[in-house]
Each structure stands twice: as structure tokens, then as C-alpha cells.
Coordinates of C-alpha atoms and ligand atoms in Angstrom, one line a residue:
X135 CA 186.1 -203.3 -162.4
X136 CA 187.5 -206.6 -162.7
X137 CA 187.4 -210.4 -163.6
X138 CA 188.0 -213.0 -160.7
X139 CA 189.6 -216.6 -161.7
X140 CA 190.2 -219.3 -159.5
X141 CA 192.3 -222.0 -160.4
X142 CA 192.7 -225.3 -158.8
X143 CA 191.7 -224.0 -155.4
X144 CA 192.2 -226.4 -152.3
X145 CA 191.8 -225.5 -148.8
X146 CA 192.5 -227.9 -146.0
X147 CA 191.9 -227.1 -142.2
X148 CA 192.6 -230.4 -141.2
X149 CA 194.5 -233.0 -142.5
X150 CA 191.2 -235.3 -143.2
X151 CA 188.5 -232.6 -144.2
X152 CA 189.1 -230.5 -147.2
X153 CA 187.2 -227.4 -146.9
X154 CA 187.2 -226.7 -150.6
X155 CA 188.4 -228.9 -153.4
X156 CA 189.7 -228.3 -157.2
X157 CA 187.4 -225.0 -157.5
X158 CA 187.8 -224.1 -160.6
X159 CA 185.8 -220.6 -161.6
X160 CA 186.0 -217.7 -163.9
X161 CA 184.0 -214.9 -163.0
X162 CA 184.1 -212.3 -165.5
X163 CA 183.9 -208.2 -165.1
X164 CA 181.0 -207.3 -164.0
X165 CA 179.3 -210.3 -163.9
X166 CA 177.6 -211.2 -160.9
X167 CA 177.8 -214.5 -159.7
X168 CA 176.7 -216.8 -156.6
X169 CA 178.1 -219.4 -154.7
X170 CA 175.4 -221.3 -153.5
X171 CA 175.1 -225.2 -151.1
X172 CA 174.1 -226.4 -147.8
X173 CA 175.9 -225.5 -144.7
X174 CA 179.3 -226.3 -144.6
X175 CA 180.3 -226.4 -148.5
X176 CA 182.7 -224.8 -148.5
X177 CA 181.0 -221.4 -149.5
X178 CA 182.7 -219.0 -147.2
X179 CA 185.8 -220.5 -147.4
X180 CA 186.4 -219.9 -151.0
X181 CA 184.8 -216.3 -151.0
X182 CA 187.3 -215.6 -148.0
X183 CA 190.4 -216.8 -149.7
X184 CA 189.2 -214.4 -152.6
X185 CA 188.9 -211.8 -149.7
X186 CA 192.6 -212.9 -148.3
X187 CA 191.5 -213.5 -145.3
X188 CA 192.0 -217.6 -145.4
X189 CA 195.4 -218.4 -146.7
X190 CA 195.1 -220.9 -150.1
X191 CA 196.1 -224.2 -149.8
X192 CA 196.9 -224.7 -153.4
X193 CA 196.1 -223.0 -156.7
X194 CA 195.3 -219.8 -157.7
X195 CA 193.5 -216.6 -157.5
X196 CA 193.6 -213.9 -160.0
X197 CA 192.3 -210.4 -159.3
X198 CA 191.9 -208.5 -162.7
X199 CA 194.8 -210.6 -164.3
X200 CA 197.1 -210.2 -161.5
X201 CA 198.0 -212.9 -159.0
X202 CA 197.2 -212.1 -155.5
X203 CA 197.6 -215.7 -153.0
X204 CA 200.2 -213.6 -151.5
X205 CA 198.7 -210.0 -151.6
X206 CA 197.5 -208.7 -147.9
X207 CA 193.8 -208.2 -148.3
X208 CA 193.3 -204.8 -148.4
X209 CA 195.8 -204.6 -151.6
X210 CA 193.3 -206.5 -153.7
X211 CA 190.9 -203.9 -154.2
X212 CA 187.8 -205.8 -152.8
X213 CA 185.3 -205.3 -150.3
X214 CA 183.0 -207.6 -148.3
X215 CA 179.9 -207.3 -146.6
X216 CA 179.5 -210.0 -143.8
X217 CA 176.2 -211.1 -142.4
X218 CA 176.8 -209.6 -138.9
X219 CA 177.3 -206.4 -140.8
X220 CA 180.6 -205.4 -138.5
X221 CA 179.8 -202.1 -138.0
X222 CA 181.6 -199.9 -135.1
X223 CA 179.4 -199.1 -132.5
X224 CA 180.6 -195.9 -131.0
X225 CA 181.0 -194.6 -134.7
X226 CA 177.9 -192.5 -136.6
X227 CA 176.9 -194.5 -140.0
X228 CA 178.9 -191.2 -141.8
X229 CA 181.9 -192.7 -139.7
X230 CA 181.6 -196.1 -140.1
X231 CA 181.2 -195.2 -144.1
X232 CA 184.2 -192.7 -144.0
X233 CA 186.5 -195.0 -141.7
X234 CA 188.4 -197.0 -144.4
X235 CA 188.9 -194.0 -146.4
X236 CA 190.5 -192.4 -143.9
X237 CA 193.0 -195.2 -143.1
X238 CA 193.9 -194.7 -146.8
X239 CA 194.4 -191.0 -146.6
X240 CA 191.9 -189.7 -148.8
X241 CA 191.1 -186.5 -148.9
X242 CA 188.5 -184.7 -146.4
X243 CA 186.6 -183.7 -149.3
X244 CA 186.7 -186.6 -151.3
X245 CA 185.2 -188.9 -148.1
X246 CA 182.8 -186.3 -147.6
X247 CA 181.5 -187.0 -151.2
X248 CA 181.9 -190.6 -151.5
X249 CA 179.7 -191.0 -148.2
X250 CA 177.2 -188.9 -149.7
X251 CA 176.6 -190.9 -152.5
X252 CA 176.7 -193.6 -151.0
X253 CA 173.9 -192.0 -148.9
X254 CA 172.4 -191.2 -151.7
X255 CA 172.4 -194.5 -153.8
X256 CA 171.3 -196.7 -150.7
X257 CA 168.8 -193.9 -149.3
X258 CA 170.3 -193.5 -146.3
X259 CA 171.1 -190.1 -146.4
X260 CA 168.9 -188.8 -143.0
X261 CA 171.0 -191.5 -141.1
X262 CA 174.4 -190.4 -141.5
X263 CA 174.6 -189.2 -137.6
X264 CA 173.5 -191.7 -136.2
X265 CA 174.9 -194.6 -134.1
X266 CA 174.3 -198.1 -135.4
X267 CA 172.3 -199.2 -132.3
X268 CA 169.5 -196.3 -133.1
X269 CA 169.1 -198.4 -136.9
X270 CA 167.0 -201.3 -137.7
X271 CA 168.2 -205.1 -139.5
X272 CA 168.0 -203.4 -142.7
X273 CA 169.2 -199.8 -142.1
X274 CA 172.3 -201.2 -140.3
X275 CA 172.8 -203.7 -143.8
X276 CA 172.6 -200.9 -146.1
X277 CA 175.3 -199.0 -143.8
X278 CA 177.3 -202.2 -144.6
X279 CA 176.8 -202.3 -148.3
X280 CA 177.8 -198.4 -148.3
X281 CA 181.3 -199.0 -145.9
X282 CA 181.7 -201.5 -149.1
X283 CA 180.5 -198.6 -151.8
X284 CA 182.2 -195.8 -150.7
X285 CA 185.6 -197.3 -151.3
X286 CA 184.8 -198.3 -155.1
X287 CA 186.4 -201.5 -155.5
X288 CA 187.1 -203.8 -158.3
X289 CA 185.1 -206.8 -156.8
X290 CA 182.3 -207.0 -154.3
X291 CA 182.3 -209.9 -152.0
X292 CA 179.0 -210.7 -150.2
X293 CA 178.4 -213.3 -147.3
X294 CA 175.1 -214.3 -146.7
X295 CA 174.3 -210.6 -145.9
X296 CA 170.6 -210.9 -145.6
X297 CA 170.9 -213.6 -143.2
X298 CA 169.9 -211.5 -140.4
X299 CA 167.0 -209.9 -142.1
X300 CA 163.2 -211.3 -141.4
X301 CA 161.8 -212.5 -144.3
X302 CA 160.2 -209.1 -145.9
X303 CA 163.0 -207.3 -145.7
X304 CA 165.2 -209.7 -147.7
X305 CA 163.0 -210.1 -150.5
X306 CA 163.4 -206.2 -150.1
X307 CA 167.5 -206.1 -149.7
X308 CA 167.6 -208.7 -152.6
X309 CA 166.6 -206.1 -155.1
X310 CA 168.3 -203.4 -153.8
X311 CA 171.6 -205.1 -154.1
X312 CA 170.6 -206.1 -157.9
X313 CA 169.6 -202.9 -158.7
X314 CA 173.0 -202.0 -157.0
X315 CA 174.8 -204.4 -159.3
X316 CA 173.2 -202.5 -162.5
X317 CA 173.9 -198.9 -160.8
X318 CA 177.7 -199.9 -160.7
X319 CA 178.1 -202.2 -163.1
X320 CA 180.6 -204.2 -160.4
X321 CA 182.2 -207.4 -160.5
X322 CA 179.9 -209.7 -157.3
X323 CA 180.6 -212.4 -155.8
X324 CA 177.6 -213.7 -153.5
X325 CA 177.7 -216.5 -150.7
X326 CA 174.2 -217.6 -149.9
X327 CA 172.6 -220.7 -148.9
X328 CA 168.8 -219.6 -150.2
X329 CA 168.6 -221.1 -153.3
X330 CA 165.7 -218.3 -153.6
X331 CA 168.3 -215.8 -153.4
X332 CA 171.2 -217.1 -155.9
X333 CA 167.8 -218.0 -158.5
X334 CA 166.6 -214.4 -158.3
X335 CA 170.3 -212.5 -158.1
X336 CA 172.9 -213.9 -160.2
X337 CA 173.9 -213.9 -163.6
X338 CA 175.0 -217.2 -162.9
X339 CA 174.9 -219.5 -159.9
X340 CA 177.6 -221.7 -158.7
X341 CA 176.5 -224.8 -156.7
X342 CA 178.2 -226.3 -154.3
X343 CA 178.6 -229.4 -152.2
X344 CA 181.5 -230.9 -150.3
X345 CA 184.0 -228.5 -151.4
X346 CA 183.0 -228.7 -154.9
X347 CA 181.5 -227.3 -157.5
X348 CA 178.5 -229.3 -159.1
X349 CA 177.3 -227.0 -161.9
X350 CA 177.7 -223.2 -162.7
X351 CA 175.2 -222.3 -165.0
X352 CA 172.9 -219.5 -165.4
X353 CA 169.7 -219.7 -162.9
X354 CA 166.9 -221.0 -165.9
X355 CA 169.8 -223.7 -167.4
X356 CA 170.4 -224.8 -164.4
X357 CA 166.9 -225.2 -163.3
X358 CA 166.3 -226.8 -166.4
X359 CA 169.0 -228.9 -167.0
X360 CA 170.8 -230.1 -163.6
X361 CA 174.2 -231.7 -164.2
X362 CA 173.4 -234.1 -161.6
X363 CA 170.4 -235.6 -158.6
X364 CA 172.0 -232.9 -156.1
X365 CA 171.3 -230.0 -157.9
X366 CA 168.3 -231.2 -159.3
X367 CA 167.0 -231.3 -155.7
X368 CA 169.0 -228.0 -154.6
X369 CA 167.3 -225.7 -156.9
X370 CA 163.4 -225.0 -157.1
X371 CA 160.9 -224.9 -154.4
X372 CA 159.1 -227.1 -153.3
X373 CA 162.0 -229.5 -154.7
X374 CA 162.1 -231.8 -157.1
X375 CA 160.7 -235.6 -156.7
X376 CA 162.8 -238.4 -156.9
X377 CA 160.8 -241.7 -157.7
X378 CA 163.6 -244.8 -158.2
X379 CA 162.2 -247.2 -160.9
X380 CA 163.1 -249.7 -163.8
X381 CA 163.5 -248.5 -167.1
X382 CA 161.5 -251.3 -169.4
X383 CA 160.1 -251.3 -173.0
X384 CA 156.5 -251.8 -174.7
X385 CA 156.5 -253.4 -177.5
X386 CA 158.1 -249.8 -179.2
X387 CA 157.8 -247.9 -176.4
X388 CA 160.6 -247.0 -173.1
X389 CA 158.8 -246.8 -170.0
X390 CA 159.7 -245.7 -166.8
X391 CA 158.3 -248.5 -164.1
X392 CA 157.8 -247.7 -160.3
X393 CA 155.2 -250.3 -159.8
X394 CA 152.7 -247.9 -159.2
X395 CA 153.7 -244.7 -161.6
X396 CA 154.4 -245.7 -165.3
X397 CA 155.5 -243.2 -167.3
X398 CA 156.2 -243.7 -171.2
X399 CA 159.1 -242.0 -172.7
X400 CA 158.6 -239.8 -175.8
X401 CA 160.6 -241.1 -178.7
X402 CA 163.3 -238.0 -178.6
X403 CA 164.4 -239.7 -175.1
X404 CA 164.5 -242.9 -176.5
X405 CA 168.3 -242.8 -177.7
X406 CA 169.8 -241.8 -174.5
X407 CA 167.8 -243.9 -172.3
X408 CA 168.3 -247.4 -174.3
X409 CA 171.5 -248.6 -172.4
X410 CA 169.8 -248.4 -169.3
X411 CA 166.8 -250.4 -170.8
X412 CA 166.1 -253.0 -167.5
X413 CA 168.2 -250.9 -165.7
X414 CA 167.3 -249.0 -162.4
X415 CA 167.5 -245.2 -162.5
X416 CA 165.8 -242.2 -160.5
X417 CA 163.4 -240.2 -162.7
X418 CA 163.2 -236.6 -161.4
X419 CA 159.7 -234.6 -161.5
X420 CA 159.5 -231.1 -160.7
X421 CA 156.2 -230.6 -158.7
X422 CA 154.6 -228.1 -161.3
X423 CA 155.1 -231.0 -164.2
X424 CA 152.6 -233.2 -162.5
X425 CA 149.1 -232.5 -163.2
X426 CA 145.6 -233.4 -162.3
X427 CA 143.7 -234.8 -164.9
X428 CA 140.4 -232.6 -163.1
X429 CA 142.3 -229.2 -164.1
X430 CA 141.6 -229.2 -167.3
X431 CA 144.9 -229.5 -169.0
X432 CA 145.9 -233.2 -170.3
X433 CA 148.5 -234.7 -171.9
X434 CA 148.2 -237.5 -174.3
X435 CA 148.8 -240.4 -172.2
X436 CA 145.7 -241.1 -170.6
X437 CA 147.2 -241.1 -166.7
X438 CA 150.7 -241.8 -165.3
X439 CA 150.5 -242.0 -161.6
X440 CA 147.2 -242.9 -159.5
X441 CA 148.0 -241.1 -156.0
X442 CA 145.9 -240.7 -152.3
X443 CA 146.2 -237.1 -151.6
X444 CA 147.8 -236.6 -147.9
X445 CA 148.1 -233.2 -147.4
X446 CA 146.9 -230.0 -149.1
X447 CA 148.4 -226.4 -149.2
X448 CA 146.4 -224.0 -150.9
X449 CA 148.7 -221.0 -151.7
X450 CA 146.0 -218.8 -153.4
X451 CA 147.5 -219.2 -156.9
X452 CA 148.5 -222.4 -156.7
X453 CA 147.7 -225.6 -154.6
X454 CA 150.8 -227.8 -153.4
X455 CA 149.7 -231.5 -152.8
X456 CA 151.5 -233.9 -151.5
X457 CA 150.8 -237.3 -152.5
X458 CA 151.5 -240.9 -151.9
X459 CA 151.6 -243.9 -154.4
X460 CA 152.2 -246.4 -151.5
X461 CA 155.9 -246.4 -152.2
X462 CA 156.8 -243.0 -152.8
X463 CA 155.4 -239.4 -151.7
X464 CA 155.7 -236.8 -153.9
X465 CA 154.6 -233.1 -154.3
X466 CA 152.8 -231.8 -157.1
X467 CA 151.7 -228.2 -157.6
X468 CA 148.3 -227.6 -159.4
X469 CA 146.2 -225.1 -160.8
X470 CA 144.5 -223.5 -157.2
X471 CA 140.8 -224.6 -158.6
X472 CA 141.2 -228.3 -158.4
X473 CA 139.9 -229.4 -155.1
X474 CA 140.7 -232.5 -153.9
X475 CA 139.9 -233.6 -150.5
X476 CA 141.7 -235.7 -148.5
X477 CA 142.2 -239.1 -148.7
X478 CA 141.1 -239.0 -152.0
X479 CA 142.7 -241.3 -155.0
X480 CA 143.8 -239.0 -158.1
X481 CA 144.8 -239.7 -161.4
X482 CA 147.6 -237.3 -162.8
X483 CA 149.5 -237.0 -165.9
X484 CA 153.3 -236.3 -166.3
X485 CA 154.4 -233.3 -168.4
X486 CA 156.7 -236.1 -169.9
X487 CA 159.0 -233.9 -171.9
X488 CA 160.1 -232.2 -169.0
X489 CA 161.2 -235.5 -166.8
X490 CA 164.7 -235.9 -165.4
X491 CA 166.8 -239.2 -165.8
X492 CA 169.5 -239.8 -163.7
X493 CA 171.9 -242.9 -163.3
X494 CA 171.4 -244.7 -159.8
X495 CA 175.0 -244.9 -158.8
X496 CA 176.5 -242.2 -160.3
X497 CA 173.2 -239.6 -160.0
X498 CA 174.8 -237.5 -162.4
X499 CA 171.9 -236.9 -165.0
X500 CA 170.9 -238.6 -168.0
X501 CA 168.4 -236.6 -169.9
Ligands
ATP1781 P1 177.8 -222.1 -143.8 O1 176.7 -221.8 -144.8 O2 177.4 -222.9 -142.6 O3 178.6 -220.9 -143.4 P2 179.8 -222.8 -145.8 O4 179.4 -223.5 -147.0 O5 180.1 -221.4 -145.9 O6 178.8 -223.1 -144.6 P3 182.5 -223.0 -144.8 O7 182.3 -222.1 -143.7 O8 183.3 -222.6 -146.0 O9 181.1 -223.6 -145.3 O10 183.1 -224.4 -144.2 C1 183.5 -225.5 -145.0 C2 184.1 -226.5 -144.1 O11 185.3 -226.1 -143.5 C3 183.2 -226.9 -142.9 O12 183.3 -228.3 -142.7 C4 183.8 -226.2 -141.8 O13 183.5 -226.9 -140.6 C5 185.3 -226.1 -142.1 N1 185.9 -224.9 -141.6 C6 185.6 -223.6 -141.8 N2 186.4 -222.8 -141.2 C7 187.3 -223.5 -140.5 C8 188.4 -223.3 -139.6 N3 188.7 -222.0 -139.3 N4 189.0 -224.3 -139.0 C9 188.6 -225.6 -139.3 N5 187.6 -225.9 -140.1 C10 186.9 -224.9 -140.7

């Protein structure tokens, strides 16, 4: 197995739109790691220059301390899984699982063994003579991880391979490839963009916008302390609420000011959020830190936001409200035996310790 670095990594299609910019990311052996934005970030680009099969711009990749920008790709012991799985049609899944080891001249008997663990690991052992047409979504995506198994390589590269799956069977493929990741102990690299998927697979998550990397971090640090406003509102579902207000002070007190949501600061914010005292900044609230007053938990302050409730989503454990002040809408997810009915005005608290600050130009955070 093997580390992955990437240093400095540019890619430019076109003059005007770089595809990926200044990537810089060490992914250590055995580690398993995401890469995770919104369409178009760049993503799959940098997991196929890893791959070789997009030339680098500029900077580096190293492969298990060696340099390899100039190796062909099937001299840097990887393999990838694609979302459209690539299978051959004609083939039988032991064929398509054997094929690669046969264009490296392995051994009849060594194939023959490697495919049947493989089998064996990914239970797919009764489908080894069949064609990929005669296998379902997931059957045909384990076939895929296997071609990748078989040939035990130093890093796994995965993109978006459960793309194709209905929803079941990814939340079913998503464990299977973790549990596939203990099994090996392999070096993964995973392009996805379910923010689901890189919360519950990787050891850490790298998010992505633009071409650049916003924050790598693993998945609770970086749902707990965003770098900045994107990936505040990247990670976590429903997302996170961003109301834009005035910071002001009471007599002692900082409070955040929206007109109709005050929310006063406990004193262990109060250092970092004095220069922006009159200032305008965008106070992040993640949807299960808003609570209703009627559930039974309360904070100290005696209510932060007054809200009309517009639309309500009982989930069976939980209820997801969303809410209007007049100015801003918001979601907040409470306790499933608070019943509100429409329409109605609610008072909420603020689970005020757990409140995001970010600067309003910049958005990278505060607090
Ligand atoms: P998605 O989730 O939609 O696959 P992504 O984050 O993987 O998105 P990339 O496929 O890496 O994004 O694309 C990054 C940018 O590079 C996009 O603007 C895309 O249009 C552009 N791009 C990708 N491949 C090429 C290409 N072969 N030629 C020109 N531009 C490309």
C-alpha cells in the first residue's frame, strides 16, 4: 500500500477556466480519503490526473514516494472504478475480473485465485459465468470493485461509483466499500458529490469548490468547525441557515441583531467577535441547534427568534420545520412530539454555543 501527495496541482483545459487549482493534499497509506463539491469542481479531474489519465498542468504527484506526472497509467499501481462501471459485455464477470491480469501475464493459476477471492470478498462468487447484461446496478458495481481487487494495487481510485445505484442500494454499496477499506487496509481515494457519502466513508473529507480545496478535515471537525460559509452549507442535511445581521452590544453583552432574531453571545465568543462589533456578519445555525421552547428543553435566554411556521415534515424521529421571521426562512429540526400547526407563531431558543460567525465579505469563518 501506499501514500498519495499532490503538490501544487493545476490543470487547465482552456486558457480562461482552470479545472483545478494549487491542490495541495497528502493522503497517507491506507487512509481513506474523499474529494467532495458540486458539479464541476474539479473532482474528477484531480482523481484522474492521479489515475494518469489527464496530463498535469503543473505540480506534482507522488505515488508511494515516487514521482509519477510522467508514468503511463497502468505503471502506477492504481485502479479505478468509474460510475458507468466499464465492464465488457461479451465477457463473463470471471473474464471481466481476470482480463487485466491476463494482459500482465499472470499466471493461469494465480488469476484463477485472485478472481475467487475477489468472489469471495464481494459475494459474488455464483456470478462468475455470467454476462454483465444478466446482473443488476449493484451486482454489475461489485463486478467493478473486483476488476479493481483482483489486481491488488497500492491506491484505489473511486469515481462516484454509486451514482447509478437507486437509493437503497447505495446506502448498501457505501458499507460494503468501507468494510472493503478495513478488509484491505488500502490506500482510497473517493470522488463523490453526496456529501452523505464523503460524511459516512472517509477518514477525512476534502472539499471542494472552483478547483480548490476549501477544508480537509475529518467528517465531525469539519461539520463542527467549517473553515469557511461554503462548507458550512456543503456539509449536513438539511443545511445550515444563514441569517445576515449586525453584531451590537448590551450594555456587557455581544448580540447578534437581524431585526427579528437576537441572539446574545456567551462571553467565550466575546474576544473574537469584538472587532466586528457594529459590523455586519452572517451567523450560521445548523437546523438541530434551534429549538422550540414547547419541547421541553430550554436554554437560558428566554427566546431568540419568534418565527410563523410554513411548512412541516414530520420524519418519524424528528420533525423539520421550516420557518419564516419575515426576512429570512430558516429550517429547524425538533424533537418529532412538538406539534405545531401551520401558520402558527413560535418562540425558539438558539443552542448559542454551537452558532457560526462568519465575515460578510470574506465568508471565511469567525468562530
Ligand atoms: P462532476 O461531479 O459534474 O463530474 P467534477 O467536480 O468532477 O464535476 P470535473 O469533471 O473535474 O468536475 O470538471 C472540472 C471543470 O473542468 C469543469 O468546468 C469541466 O467543464 C471542465 N472539464 C472537465 N473535463 C474537460 C475536458 N476534457 N475539456 C475541457 N474542460 C473540461
Amino acid at each position: 500500500m501506499a501514500d498519495v501527495v499532490l503538490k501544487d496541482l493545476e490543470k487547465v483545459f482552456d486558457k480562461n477556466v482552470p479545472a483545478v487549482r494549487n491542490v495541495n493534499l497528502e493522503i497517507k497509506d491506507q487512509e481513506f480519503v474523499v474529494l467532495v463539491g458540486p458539479s464541476g469542481c474539479g473532482k474528477s479531474t484531480t482523481l484522474r490526473m492521479v489515475a494518469g489519465l489527464e496530463e498535469v498542468t503543473s505540480g506534482e504527484i507522488h505515488i508511494d514516494g515516487r514521482l509519477v506526472n510522467d508514468v503511463p497509467p497502468k505503471d502506477r499501481d492504481i485502479a479505478m472504478v468509474f460510475q458507468n462501471y466499464a465492464l465488457y459485455p461479451h465477457m463473463t464477470v470471471y473474464e471481466n475480473m481476470a482480463f487485466g491480469l491476463k494482459l500482465r501475464k499472470y499466471p493461469k493459476s494465480e488469476i484463477e485465485e485472485r478472481v475467487q477471492e475477489a468472489g469471495h470478498i464481494l459475494g459474488i462468487s455464483h456470478l462468475l459465468s455470467r454476462k454483465p447484461k444478466a446482473l443488476s446496478g449493484g451486482e454489475r458495481q461489485r463486478v467493478a470493485v473486483g476488476r479493481a481487487i483482483v489486481r491488488k494495487p497500492k491506491v484505489f481510485l473511486f469515481d462516484e461509483p454509486l451514482s447509478n445505484l437507486d437509493a437503497k442500494l447505495r446506502v448498501q454499496m457505501r458499507t460494503e466499500i468501507s468494510k472493503l477499506h478495513n478488509k484491505l487496509d488500502a490506500t482510497m481515494i473517493y470522488v463523490t458529490h453526496d456529501q452523505v457519502e464523503a460524511m459516512t466513508m472517509g477518514d477525512r473529507i476534502a472539499v471542494m469548490k472552483d478547483g480548490r480545496i476549501q477544508q480537509v478535515a475529518d467528517p465531525i471537525h469539519l461539520y463542527e468547525n467549517p473553515a469557511n460559509r461554503f462548507v458550512a452549507g456543503f456539509i449536513g442535511s438539511p443545511g445550515m441557515n444563514f441569517l445576515e445581521g449586525r453584531i451590537v452590544s448590551d450594555e456587557d453583552t455581544l448580540v447578534f441583531d437581524e431585526g427579528h432574531v437576537r441572539i446574545s453571545l456567551p462571553d467565550q465568543m466575546t474576544e473574537a467577535m469584538s472587532p466586528y462589533k457594529d459590523k455586519e456578519v452572517v451567523c450560521g445555525i445548523r437546523p438541530e441547534d434551534i429549538v422550540s421552547i414547547n419541547s421541553g428543553k430550554s436554554w437560558e435566554n428566554p427566546r431568540d427568534i419568534m418565527a410563523r411556521v410554513e411548512v412541516i415534515e414530520p420524519m418519524g424521529s424528528e420533525t423539520f420545520l421550516y420557518l419564516t421571521t419575515g426576512t429570512h426562512t430558516f429550517i429547524a429540526k425538533v424533537d418529532a412530539h412538538v406539534e405545531p400547526t401551520l401558520g402558527e407563531e413560535m418562540p425558539l431558543v438558539v443552542n448559542v454555543d454551537k452558532v457560526h460567525f462568519f465575515a460578510k465579505d470574506t465568508e471565511e469563518a469567525i468562530i
